[in-house]
Coordinates of C-alpha atoms and ligand atoms in Angstrom, one line a residue:
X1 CA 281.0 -12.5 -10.8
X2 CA 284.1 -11.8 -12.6
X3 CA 284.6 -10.3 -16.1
X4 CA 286.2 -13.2 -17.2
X5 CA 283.1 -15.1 -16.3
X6 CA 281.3 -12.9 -18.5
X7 CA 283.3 -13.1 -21.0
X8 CA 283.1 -16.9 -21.2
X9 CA 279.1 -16.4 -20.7
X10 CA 278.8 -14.0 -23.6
X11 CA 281.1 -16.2 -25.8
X12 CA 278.4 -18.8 -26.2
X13 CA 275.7 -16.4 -27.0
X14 CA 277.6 -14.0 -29.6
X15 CA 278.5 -16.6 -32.9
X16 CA 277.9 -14.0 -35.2
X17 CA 279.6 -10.7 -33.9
X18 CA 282.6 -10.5 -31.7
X19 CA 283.7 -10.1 -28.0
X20 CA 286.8 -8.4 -26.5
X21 CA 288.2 -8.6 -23.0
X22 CA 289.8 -5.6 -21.6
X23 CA 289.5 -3.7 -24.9
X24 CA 290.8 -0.1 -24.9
X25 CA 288.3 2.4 -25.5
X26 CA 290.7 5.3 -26.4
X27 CA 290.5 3.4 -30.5
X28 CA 286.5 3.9 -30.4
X29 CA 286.6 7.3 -29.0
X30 CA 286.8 10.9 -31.4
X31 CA 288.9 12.5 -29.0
X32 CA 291.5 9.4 -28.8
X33 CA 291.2 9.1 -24.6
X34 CA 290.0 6.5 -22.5
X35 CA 290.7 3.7 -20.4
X36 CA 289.9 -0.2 -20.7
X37 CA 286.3 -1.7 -20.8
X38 CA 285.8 -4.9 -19.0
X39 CA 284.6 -6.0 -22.3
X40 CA 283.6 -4.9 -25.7
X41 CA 280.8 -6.7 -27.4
X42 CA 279.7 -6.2 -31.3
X43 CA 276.8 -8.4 -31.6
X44 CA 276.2 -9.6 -35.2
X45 CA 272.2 -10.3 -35.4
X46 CA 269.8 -8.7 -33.0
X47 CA 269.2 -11.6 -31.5
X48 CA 272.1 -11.4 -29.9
X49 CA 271.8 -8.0 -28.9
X50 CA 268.9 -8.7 -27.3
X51 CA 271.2 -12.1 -25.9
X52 CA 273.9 -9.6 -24.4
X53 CA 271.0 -7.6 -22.7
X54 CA 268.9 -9.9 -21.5
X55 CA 272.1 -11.5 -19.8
X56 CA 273.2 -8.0 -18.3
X57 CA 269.8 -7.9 -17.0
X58 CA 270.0 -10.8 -15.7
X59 CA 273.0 -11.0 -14.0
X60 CA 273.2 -7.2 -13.3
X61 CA 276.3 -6.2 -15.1
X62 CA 276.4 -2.7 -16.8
X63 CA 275.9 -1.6 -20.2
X64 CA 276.7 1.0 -22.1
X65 CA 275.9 1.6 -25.8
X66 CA 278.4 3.0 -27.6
X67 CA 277.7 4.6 -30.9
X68 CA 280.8 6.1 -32.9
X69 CA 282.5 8.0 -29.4
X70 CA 282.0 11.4 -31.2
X71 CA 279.7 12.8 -28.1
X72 CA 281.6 10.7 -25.5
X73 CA 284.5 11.2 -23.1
X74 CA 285.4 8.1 -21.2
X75 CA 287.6 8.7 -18.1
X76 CA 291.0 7.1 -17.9
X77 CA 290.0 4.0 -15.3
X78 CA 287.7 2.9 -18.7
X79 CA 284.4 1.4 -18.3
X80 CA 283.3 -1.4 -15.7
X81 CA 280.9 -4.0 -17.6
X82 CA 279.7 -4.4 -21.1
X83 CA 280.4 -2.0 -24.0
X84 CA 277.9 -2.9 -26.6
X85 CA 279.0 -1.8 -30.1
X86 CA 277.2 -1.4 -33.0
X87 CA 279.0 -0.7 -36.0
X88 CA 277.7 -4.4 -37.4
X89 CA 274.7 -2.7 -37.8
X90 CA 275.0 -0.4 -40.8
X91 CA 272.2 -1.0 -43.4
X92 CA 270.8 2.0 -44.6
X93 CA 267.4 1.1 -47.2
X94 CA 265.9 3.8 -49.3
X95 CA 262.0 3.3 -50.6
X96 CA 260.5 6.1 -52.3
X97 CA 261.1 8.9 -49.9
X98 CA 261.4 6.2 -46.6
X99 CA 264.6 5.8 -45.6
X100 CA 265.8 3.1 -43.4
X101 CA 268.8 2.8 -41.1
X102 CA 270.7 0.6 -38.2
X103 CA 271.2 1.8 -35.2
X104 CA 275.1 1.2 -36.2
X105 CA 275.4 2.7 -39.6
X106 CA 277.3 6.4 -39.9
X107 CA 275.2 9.6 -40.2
X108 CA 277.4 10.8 -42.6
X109 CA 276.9 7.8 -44.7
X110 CA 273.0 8.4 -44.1
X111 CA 273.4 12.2 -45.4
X112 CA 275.1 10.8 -48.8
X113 CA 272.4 8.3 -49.1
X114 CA 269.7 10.5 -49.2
X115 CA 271.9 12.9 -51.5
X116 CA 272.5 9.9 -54.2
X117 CA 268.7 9.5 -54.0
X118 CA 267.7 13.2 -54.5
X119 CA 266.1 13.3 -51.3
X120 CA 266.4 16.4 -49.0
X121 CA 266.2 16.3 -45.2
X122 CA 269.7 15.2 -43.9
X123 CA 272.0 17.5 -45.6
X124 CA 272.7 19.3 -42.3
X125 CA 274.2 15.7 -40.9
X126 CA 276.6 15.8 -44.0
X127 CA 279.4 16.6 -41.3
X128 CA 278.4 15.0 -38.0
X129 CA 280.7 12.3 -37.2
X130 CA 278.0 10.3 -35.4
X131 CA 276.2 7.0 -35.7
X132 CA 272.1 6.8 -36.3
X133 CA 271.7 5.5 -32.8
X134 CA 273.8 7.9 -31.0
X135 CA 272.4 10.7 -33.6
X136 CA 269.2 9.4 -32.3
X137 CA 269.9 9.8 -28.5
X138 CA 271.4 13.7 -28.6
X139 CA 269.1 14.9 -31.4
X140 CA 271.7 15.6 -33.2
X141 CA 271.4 19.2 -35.5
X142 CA 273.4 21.5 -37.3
X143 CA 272.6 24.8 -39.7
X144 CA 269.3 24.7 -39.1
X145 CA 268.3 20.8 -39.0
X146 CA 268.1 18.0 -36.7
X147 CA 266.9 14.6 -35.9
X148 CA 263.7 15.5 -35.2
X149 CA 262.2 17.5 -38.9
X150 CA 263.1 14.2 -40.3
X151 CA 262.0 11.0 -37.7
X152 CA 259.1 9.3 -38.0
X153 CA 259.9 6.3 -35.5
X154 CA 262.7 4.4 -34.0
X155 CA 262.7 0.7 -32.7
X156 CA 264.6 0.8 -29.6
X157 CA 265.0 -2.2 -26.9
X158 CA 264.7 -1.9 -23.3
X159 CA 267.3 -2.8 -20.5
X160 CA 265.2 -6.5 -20.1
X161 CA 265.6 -6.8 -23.9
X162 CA 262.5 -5.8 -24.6
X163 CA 261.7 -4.6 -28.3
X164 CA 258.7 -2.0 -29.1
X165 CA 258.8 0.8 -31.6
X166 CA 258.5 5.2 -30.5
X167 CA 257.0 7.3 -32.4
X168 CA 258.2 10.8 -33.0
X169 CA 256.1 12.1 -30.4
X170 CA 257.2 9.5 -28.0
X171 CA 260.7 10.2 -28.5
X172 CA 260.6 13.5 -27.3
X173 CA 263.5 14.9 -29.1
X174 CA 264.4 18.3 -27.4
X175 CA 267.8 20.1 -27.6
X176 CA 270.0 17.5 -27.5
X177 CA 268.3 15.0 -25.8
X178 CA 265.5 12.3 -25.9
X179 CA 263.4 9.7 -24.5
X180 CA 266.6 7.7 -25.1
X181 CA 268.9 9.3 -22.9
X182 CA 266.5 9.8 -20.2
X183 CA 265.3 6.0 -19.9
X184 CA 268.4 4.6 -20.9
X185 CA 266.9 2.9 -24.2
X186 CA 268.7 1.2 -26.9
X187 CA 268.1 2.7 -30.3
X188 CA 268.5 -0.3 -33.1
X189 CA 267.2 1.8 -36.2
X190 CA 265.4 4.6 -36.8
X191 CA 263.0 5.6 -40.1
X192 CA 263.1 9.5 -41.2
X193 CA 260.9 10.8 -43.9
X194 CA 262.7 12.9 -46.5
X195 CA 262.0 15.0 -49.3
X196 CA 261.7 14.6 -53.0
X197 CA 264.8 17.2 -54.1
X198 CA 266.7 18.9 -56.8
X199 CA 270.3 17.3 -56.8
X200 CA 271.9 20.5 -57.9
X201 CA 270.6 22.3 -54.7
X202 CA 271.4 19.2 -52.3
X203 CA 274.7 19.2 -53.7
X204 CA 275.0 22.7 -53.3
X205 CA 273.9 22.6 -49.7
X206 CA 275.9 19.2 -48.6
X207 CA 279.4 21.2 -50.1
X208 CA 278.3 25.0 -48.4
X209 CA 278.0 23.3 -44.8
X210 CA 281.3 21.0 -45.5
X211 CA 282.9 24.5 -46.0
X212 CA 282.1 25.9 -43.6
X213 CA 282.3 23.0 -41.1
X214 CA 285.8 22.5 -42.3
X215 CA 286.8 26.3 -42.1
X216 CA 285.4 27.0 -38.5
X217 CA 286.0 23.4 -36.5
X218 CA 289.4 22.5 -35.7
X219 CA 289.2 18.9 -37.9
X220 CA 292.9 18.3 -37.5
X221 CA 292.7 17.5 -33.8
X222 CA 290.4 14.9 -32.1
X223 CA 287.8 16.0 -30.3
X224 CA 284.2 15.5 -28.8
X225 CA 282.9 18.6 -30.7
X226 CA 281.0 20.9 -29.3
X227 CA 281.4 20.5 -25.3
X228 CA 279.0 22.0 -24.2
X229 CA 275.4 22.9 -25.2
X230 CA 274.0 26.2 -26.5
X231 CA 272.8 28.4 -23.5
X232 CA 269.9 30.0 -23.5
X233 CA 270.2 33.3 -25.4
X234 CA 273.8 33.1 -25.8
X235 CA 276.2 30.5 -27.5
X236 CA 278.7 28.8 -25.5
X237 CA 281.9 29.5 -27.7
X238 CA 281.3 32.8 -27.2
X239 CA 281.1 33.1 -23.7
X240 CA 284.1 31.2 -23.6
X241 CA 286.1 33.3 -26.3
X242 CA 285.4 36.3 -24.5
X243 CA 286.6 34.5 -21.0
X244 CA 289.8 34.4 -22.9
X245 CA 290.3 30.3 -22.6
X246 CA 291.4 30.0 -26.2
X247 CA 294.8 28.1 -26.3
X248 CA 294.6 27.3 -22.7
X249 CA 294.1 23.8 -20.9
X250 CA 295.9 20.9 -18.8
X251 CA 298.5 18.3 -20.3
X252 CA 297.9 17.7 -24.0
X253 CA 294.0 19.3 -23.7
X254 CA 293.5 22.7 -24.7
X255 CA 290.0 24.4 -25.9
X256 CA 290.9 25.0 -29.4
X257 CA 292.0 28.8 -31.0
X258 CA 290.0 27.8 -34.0
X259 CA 287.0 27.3 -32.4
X260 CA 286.4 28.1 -28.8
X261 CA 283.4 25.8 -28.3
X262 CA 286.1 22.5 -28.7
X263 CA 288.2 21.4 -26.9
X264 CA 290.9 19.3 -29.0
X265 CA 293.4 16.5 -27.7
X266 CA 296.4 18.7 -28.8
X267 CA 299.0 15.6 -27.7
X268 CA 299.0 13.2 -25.8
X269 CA 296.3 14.2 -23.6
X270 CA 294.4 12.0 -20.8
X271 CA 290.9 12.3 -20.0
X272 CA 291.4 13.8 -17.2
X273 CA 293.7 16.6 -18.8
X274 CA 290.4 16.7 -20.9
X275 CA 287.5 16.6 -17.9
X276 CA 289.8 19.3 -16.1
X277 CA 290.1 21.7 -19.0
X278 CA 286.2 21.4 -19.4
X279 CA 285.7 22.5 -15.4
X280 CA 288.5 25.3 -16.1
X281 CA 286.1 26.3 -18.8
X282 CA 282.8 26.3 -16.3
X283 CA 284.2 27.8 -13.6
X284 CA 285.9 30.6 -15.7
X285 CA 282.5 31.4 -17.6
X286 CA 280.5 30.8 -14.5
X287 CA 282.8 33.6 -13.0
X288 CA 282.8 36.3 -15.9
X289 CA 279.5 35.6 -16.8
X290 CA 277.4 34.2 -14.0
X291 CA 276.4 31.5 -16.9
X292 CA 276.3 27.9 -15.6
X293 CA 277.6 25.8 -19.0
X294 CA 275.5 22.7 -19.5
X295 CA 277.7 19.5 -21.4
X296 CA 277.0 18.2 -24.1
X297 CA 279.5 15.6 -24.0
X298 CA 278.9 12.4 -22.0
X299 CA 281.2 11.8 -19.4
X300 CA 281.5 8.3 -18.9
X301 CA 283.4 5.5 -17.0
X302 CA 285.4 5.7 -13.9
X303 CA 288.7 8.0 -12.5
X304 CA 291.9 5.8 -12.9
X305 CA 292.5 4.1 -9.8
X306 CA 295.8 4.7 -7.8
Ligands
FAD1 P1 278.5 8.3 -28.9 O1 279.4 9.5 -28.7 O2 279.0 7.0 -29.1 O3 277.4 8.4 -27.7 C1 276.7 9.5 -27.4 C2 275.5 9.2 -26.5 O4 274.6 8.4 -27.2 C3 275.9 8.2 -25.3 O5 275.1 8.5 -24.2 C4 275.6 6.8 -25.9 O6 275.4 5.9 -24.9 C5 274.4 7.1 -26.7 N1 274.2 6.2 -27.8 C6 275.0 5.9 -28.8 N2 274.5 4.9 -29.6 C7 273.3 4.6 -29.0 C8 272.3 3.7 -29.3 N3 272.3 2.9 -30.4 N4 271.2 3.6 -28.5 C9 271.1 4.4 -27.4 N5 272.0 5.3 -27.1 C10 273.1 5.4 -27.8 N6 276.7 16.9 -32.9 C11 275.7 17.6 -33.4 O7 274.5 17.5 -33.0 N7 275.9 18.5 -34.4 C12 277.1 18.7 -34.9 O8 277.3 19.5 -35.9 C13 278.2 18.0 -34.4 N8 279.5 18.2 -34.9 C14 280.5 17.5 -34.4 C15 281.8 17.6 -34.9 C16 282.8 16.9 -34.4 C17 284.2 17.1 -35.0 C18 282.6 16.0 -33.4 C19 283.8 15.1 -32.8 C20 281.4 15.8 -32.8 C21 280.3 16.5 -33.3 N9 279.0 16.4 -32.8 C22 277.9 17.1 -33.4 C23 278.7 15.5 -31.7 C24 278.3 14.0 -32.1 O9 278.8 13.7 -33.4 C25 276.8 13.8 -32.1 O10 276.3 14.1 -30.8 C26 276.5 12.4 -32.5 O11 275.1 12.3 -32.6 C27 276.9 11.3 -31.4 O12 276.8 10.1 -32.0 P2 277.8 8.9 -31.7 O13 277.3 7.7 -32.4 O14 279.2 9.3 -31.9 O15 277.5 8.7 -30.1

């Protein structure tokens, strides 16, 4: 079945969100690089997110969730099947010390939330340019804090559709990763318990961390953030500053002189100038080192076809 088939499928099921055919992904992506997906679809109720899966279930087309592309690099050929966005999910609720939030809605805008409230527990996402779900799926952290000293529970859908509720413990948030990832669940809001705080010292916190976020990360370019993830022992940036890769890359890609755990779009840059520079980066620390860097970054999507 073609994607234009899909396309007129999905039409019929999504009245309340919107469909694209052969959207590029390079506008939803943090590093600005990516190809076409066969189509982009931004369901407006859950019902027809579970709609849009059910029918990729169905009819065995793929899906990938894409939160706010800030952990994502999507090769140039783009992405074969359905894209299912979720920015029209963005409520966040605050009760008492309960907070609320969509699968869809920003972490940042979480963070300032919970801030306005007096409630402590997500200052460290006060600069992670995530959504909740994708937050959700990598265990996001920073300074100290992550995803996991605040969740209590997450309602998540299955590939069939399927909606059920994970608790903490079923989540099983680890360094970067979850139940999530490893299944291929669909996170459609989570619930974090926060504390009662002082606003003076939450204030204080939120603007420390935005210092130093904004005096160590190379903001000015786009990027996926950190590529890779922490090794044991050592830290990644490290390794790599000391392999002397600082300033170098392919095409417009080049792991940033600010901060030698990025790797920033300089200009112009393709994915693959991007996916190159990160192998440069292995290979070269794998050599010096002996260390084998793990990504963070997804890598999704297929090689641009000749
Ligand atoms: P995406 O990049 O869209 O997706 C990442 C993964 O999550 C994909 O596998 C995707 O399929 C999956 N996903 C997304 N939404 C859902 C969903 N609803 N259900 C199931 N799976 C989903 N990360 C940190 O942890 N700490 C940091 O301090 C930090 N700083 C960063 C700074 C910069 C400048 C940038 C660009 C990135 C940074 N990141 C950091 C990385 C990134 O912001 C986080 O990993 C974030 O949680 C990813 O969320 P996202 O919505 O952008 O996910």
């Amino acid at each position: 079945m073609s994607k234009h088939r899909w396309f007129e499928d999905l039409n019929t099921k999504i009245q309340n969100g919107w469909l694209l055919l052969d959207e590029p992904l390079n506008k939803y992506t943090k590093t600005r690089l990516g190809g076409k997906a066969d189509i982009v679809a931004a369901p407006g109720t859950m019902e027809e997110v579970q709609a849009v899966v059910t029918y990729a279930y169905e009819q065995n087309v793929p899906i990938l969730l894409l939160g706010n592309g800030s952990n994502m690099v999507v090769r140039d050929g783009g992405v074969r099947g359905i894209v299912i966005y979720m920015a029209n999910f963005n409520h966040i609720e605050i009760t008492g010390d309960k907070m609320v939030a969509e699968a869809g809605a920003h972490i940042i805008d979480a963070s300032r939330a919970a801030a306005k409230a007096c409630l402590s527990g997500l200052e460290f996402a006060c600069g992670i340019p995530g959504s909740i779900g994708g937050a959700m799926a990598m265990n996001a952290g920073a300074y100290g804090g992550e995803i996991k000293d605040i969740i209590t529970r997450a309602t998540v859908m299955d590939n069939t559709g399927k909606i059920f509720v994970l608790s903490k413990d079923e989540l099983e948030l680890g360094y970067r990763k979850s139940i999530i990832t490893e299944k291929g669940y669909y996170v459609l809001s989570a619930e974090f318990r926060l504390t009662p705080g002082v606003q003076r010292d939450i204030d204080l916190t939120v603007a420390d961390l935005t210092f130093q976020r904004e005096s160590k990360q190379p903001l000015e370019y786009p990027s996926a953030g950190s590529v890779f993830k922490r090794p044991p022992g050592n830290f990644a940036g490290k390794l790599i500053q000391d392999s002397g890769l600082q300033g170098k890359g392919f095409g417009g890609a080049e792991v940033s002189t600010k901060h030698a755990g990025f790797i920033v779009n300089k200009k112009d840059a393709t994915a693959t100038d991007y996916i190159r520079t990160i192998q440069m980066v292995k290979d070269e620390v794998k050599k010096k080192f002996g260390i084998e860097l793990e990504m963070e970054v997804k890598i999704v999507g297929e090689e641009l076809s000749e």
